[in-house]
Coordinates of C-alpha atoms in Angstrom, one line a residue:
X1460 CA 49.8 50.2 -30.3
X1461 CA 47.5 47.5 -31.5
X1462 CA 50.0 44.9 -30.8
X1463 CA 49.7 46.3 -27.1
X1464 CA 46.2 46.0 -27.2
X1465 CA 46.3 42.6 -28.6
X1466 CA 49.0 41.0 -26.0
X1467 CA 47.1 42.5 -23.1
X1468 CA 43.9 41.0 -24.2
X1469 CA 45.9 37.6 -24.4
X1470 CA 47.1 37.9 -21.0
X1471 CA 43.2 39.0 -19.8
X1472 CA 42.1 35.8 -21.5
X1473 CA 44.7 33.7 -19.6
X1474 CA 44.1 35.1 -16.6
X1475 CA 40.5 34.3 -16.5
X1476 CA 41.2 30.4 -17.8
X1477 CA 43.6 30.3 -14.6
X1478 CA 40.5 31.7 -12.3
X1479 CA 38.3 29.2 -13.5
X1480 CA 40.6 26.4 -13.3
X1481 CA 41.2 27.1 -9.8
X1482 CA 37.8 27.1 -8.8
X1483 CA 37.3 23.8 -10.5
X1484 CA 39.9 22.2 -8.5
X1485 CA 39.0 24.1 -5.6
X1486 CA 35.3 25.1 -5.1
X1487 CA 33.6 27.4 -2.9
X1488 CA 32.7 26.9 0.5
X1489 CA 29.2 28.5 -0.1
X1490 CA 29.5 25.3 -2.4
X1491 CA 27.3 22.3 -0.9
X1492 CA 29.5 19.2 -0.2
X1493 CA 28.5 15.8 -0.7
X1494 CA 27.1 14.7 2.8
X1495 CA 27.9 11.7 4.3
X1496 CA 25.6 8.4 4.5
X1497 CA 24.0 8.2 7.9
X1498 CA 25.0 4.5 9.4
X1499 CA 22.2 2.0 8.9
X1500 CA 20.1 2.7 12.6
X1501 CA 17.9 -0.2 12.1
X1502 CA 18.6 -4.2 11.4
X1503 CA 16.7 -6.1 9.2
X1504 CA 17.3 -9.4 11.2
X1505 CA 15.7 -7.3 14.5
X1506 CA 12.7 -6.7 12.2
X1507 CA 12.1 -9.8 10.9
X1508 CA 12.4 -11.6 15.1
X1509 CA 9.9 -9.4 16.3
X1510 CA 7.2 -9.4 13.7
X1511 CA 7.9 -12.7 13.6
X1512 CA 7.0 -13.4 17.4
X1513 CA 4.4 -10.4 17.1
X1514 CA 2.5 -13.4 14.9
X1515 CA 2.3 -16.0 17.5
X1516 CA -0.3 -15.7 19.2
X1517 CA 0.7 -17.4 23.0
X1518 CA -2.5 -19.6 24.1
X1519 CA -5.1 -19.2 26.7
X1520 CA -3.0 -21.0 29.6
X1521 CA 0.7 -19.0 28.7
X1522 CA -1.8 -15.9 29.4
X1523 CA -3.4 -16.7 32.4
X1524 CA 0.3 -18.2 34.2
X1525 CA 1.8 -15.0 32.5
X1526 CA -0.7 -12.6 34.2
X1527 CA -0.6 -14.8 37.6
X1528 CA 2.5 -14.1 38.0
X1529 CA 2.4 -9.8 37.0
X1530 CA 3.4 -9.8 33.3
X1531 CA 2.2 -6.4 31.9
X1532 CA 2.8 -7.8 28.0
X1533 CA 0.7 -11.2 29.2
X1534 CA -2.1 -8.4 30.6
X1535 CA -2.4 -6.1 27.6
X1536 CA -2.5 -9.0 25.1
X1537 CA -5.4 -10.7 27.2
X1538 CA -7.1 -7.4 27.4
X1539 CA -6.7 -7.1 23.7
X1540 CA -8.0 -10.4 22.8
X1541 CA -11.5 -9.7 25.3
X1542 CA -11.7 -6.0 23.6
X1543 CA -11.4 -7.8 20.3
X1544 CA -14.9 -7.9 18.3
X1545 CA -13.3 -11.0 16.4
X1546 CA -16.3 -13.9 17.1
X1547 CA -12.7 -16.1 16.6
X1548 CA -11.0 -14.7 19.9
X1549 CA -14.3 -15.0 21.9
X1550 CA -13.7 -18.0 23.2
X1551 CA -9.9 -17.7 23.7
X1552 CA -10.8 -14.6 26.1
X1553 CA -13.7 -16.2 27.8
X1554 CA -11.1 -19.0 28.8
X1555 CA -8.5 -16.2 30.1
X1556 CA -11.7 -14.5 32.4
X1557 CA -12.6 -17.6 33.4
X1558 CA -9.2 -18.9 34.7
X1559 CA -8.7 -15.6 36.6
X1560 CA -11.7 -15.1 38.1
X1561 CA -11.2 -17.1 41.3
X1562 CA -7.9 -14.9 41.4
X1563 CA -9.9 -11.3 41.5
X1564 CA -12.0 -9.6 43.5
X1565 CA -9.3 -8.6 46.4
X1566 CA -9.4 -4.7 44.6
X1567 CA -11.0 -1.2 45.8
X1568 CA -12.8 -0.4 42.6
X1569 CA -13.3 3.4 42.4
X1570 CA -15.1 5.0 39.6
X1571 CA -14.3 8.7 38.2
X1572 CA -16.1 11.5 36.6
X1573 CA -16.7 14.8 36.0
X1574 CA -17.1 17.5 33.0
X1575 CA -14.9 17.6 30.2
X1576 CA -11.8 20.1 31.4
X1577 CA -12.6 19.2 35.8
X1578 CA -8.8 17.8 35.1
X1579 CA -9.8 14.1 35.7
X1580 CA -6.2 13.1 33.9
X1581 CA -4.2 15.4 36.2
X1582 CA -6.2 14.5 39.7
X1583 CA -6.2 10.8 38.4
X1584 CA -2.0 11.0 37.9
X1585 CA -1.6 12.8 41.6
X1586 CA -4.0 10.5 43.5
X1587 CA -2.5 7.5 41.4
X1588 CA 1.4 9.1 42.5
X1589 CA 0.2 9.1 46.0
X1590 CA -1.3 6.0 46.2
X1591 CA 1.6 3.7 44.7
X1592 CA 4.0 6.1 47.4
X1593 CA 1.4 4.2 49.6
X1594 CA 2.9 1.0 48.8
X1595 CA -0.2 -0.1 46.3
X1596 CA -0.4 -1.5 43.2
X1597 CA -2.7 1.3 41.0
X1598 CA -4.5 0.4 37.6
X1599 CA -5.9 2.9 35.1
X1600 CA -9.2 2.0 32.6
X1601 CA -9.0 5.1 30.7
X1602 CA -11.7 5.3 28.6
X1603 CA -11.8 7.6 25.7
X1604 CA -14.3 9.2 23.7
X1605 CA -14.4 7.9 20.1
X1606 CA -15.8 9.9 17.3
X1607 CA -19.5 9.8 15.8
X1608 CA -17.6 10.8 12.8
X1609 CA -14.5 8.9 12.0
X1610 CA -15.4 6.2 15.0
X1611 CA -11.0 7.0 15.8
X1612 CA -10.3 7.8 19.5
X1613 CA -6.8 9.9 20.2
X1614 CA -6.2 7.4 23.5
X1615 CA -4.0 10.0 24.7
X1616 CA -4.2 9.1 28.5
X1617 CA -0.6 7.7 29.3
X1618 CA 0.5 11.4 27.2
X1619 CA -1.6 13.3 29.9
X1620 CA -0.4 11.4 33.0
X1621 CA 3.4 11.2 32.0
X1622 CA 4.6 10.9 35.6
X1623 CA 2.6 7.5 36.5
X1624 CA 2.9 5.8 33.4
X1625 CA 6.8 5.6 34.1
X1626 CA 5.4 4.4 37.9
X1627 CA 6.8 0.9 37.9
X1628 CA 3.5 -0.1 40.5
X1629 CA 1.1 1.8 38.1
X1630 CA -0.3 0.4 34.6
X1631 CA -2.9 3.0 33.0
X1632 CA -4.7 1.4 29.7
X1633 CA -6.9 3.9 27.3
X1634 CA -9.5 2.2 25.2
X1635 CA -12.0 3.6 23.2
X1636 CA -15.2 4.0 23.7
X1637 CA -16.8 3.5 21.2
X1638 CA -20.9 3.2 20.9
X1639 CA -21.0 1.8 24.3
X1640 CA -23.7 3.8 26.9
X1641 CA -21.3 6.0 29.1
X1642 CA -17.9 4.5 27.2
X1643 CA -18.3 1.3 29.5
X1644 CA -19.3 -2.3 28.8
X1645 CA -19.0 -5.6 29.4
X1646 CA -15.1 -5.3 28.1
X1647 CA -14.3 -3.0 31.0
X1648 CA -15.8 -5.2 33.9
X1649 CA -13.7 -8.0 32.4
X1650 CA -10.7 -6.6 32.0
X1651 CA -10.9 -5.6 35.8
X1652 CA -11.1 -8.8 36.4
X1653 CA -7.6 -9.4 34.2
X1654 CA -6.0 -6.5 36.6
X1655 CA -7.1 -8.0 39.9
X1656 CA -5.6 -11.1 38.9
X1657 CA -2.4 -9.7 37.8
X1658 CA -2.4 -7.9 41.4
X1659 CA -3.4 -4.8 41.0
X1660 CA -5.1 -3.5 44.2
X1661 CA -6.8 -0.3 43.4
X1662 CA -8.6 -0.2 39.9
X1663 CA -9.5 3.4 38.9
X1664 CA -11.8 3.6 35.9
X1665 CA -11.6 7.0 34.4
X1666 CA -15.2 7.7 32.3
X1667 CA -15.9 10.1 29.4
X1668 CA -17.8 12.8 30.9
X1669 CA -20.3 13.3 32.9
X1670 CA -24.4 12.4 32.8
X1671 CA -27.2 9.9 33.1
X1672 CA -24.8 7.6 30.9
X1673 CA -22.4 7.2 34.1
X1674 CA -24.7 4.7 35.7
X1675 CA -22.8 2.2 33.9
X1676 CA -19.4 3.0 36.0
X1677 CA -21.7 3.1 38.8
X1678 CA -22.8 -0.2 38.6
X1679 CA -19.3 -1.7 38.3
X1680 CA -17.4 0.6 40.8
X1681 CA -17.2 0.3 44.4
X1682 CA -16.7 3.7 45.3
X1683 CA -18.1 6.3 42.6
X1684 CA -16.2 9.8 43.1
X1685 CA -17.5 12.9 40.9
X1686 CA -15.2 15.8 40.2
X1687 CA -16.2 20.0 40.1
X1688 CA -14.7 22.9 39.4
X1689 CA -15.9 26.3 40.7
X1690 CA -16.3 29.5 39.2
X1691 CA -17.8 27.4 36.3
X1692 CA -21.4 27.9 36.7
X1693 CA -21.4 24.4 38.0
X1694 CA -23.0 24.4 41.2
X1695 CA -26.4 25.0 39.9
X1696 CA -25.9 22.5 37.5
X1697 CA -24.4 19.9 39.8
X1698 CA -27.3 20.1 42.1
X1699 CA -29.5 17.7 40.1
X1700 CA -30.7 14.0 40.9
X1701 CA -29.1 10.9 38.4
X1702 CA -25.0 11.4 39.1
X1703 CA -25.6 12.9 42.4
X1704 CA -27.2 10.4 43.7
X1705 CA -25.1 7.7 42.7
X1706 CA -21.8 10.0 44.2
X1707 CA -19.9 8.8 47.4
X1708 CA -17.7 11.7 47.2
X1709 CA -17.8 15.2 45.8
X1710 CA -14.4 16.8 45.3
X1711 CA -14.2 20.6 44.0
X1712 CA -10.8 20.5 41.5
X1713 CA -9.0 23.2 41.1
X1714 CA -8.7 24.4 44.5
X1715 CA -5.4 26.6 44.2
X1716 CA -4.2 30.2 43.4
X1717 CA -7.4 32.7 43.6
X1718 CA -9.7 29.9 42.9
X1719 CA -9.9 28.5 46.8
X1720 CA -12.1 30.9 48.3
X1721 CA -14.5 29.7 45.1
X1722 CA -13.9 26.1 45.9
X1723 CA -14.4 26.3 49.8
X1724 CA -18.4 28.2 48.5
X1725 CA -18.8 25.6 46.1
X1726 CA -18.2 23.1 48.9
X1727 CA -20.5 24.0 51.3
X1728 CA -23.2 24.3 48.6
X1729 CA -23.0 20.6 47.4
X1730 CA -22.8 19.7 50.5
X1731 CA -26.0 21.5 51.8
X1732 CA -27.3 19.7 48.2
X1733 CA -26.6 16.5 49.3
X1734 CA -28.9 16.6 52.3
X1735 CA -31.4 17.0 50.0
X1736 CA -31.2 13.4 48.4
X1737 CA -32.4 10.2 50.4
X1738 CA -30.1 8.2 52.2
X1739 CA -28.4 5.0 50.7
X1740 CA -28.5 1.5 51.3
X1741 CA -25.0 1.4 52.7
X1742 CA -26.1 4.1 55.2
X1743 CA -22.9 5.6 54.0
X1744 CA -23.1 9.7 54.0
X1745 CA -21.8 11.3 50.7
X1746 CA -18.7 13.8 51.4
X1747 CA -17.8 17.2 49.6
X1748 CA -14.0 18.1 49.8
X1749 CA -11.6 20.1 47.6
X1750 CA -8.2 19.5 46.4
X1751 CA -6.1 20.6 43.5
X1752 CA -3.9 17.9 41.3
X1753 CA -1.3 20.7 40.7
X1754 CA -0.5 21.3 44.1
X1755 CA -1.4 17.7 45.7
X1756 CA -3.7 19.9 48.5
X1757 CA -6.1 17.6 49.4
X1758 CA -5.2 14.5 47.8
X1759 CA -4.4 12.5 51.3
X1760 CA -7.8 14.3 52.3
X1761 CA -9.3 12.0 49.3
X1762 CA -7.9 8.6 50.6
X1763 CA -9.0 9.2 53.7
X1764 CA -12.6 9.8 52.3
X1765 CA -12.5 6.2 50.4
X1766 CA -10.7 4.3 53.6
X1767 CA -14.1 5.4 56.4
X1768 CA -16.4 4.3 53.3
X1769 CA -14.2 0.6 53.0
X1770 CA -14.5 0.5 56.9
X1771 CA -17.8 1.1 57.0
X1772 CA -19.4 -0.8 54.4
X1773 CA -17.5 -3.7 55.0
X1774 CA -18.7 -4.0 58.4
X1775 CA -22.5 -4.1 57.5
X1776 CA -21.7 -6.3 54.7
X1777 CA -23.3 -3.9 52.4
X1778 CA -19.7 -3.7 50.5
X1779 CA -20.7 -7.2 49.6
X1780 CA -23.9 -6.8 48.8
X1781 CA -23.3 -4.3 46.1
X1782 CA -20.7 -6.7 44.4
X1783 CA -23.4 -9.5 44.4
X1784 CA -25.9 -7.4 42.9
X1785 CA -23.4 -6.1 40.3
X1786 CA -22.1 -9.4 38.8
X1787 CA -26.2 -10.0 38.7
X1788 CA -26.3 -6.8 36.7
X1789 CA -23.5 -7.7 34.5
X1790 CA -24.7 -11.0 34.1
X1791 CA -28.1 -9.9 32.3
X1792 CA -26.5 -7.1 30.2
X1793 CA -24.3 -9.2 28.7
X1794 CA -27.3 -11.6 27.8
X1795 CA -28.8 -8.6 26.4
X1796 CA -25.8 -7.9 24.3
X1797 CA -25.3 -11.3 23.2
X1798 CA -29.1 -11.1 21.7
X1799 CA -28.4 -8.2 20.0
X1800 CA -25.2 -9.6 18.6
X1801 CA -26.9 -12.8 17.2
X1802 CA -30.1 -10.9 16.0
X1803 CA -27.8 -8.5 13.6
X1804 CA -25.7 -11.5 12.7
X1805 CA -28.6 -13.7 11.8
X1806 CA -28.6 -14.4 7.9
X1807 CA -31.8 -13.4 6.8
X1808 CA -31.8 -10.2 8.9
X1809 CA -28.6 -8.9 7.2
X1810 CA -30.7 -9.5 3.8
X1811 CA -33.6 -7.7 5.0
X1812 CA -32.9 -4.6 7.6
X1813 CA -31.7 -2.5 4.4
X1814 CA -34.7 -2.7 2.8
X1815 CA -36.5 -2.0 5.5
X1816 CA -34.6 0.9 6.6
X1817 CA -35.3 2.6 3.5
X1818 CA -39.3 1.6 3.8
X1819 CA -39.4 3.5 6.8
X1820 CA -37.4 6.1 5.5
X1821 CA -40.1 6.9 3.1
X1822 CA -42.7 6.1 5.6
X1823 CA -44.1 3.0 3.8
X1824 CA -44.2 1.4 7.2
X1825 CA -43.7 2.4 10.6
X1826 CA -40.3 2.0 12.4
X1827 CA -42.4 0.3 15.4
X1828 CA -44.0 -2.5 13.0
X1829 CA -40.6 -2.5 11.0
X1830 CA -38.9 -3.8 14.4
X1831 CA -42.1 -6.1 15.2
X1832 CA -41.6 -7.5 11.3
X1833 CA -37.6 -8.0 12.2
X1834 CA -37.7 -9.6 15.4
X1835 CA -40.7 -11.8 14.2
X1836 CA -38.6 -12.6 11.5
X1837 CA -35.6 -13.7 13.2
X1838 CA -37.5 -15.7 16.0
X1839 CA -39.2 -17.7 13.2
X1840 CA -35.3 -18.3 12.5
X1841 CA -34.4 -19.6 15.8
X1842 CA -37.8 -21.6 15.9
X1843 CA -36.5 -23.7 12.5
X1844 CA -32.9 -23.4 12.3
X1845 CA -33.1 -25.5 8.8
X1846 CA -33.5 -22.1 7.4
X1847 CA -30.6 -20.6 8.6
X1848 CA -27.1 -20.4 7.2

């Protein structure tokens, strides 16, 4: 009996040896397999060519023939280098402007605002769509709010408006910002002039938002077009001087689904607002209207609006006139910001505004003989430049 016990206890042993040895040689399919080593996707040699030509940096005059004859890369690089705050590329881009100035000018400049959420992304796509099927050449100056925080912008405008940025006739362009009045300056009037030269007949500048900040789009813009929704509380709020003055057009967004009866009401009560507000210098007549982006309703209604203001102000000369008055504008506000460029880049103001930030911090002087101190300071600079770096 025990030698029983002992053989089957041999043969349990050798049976579980043979189990184990066969799992060895074949393993489990809950088992994970060695996977196989993707191919290599990406080619050193690629890399190494285009940060290599991402380096050179093509002069002034391969810019200027580039964007003559409608190279988008030659375009963005040239409005990179004049939105560049490097004193280096100054003069490189002030070359560029200069070269294509007597090739711009031949655009409709139209300006658009409204409050955050109006949909001036969505309108700005379906006007843009209709206006290339119209056989023109549309450009988009997005500009983006940048952060009080952080000073970052998202620059998610070509995300938004992912039907025209694959138009072939359409080039949009976010920028930032940043600390500018309105999210305009002297960057965004030049680099309509880059567009212009580059062919571009319709230039839409989209703004931030909405307020007494706009009048900087205003005074770059020929046609200034402010956008509403209804149903929003808005219509009070819209019926104020500053932006509704300076409007050529009011269109109420939105205008679909249960929201037209709304927009047709909010219509007629800008447009009974309007009458209220003296007439301009063109002797154009501002226009309400209401359209939705979704849809396209309205959109044609838009272009028509923009064509009888081109027709009219061109034939009193008073489209003109506005451009002449602008480029004197621009002209002085960028002497303005050149000043305050070279005052915070003088030497002995860098050494000295911390100092007296703190002193008027703890109220050891007062911030209006602090800035009389400064700029006495830095005139005495310009008056003997031997003390200057």
């Amino acid at each position: 009996m025990l030698f029983l016990k002992l053989f089957m206890f041999s043969l349990l042993l050798l049976f579980k040896s043979s189990i184990l040895q066969n799992k060895k040689s074949h393993p489990s399919a809950l088992n994970e397999k060695a996977g196989i080593a993707p191919p290599e996707t990406t080619s050193l040699t690629s890399i190494g060519t285009i940060q290599h030509f991402r380096k050179i940096q093509p002069s002034a005059t391969a810019l200027v023939e580039g964007i003559l004859a409608g190279n988008i890369t030659a375009l963005s690089r040239a409005i990179t280098l004049v939105e560049s705050t490097n004193n280096n590329h100054l003069s490189k881009a002030n070359e560029v402007i200069n070269a294509c100035l007597p090739h711009s000018g031949k655009s409709m400049r139209i300006g658009i605002t409204g409050v955050p959420g109006v949909g001036k992304s969505t309108f700005i796509e379906a006007f843009g769509k209709f206006l290339t099927n119209q056989g023109k050449k549309v450009a988009v100056l997005a500009v983006d709010p940048s952060s009080t925080i952080s000073h970052g912008s998202i620059l998610g405008d070509k995300t938004r408006m992912e039907e025209l940025v694959k138009d072939k006739n359409a080039y949009i362009r976010p920028s930032a910002s940043g600390e500018t009045l309105g999210g305009v300056a002297r960057k965004t009037r030049e680099t309509i002039t880059l567009c212009e030269a580059c062919g571009f007949d319709t230039i839409i500048i989209e703004t931030v938002g909405v307020g007494q900040s706009e009048t900087a789009v205003h005074s770059m813009v020929d046609f200034f077009l402010l956008l509403k929704i209804a149903g929003a509380g808005d219509e009070l709020q819209g019926i104020k001087r500053g932006i509704m003055e300076m409007a050529d057009a009011i269109v109420i967004n939105k205008a679909d689904g249960d929201n037209i009866k709304k927009a047709q009401f909010a219509k007629m009560e800008f447009n009974r607002a309007l009458h209220l507000f003296p007439a301009k210098k063109s002797g154009w007549i501002p226009k309400t209207s209401t359209c939705s982006a979704i849809t396209q309703e309205g959109i044609p209604v838009v272009w028509e609006i923009i064509q009888k203001f081109l027709a009219l102000t061109k034939e009193n000369q008073s489209f003109f006139e506005k451009r002449k008055e602008q480029n004197q504008y621009w002209m002085l506000e960028t002497i303005n910001e050149q000043l305050k460029i070279n005052f915070y880049n003088q030497h002995e103001i860098q050494n000295l505004l911390e100092p007296t930030k703190k002193a008027v911090q703890n109220n050891e002087i007062s911030p209006f003989a602090a800035a009389q101190k400064l700029l006495k300071l830095y005139q005495n600079s310009k008056n003997n430049p031997q003390n200057t770096d």
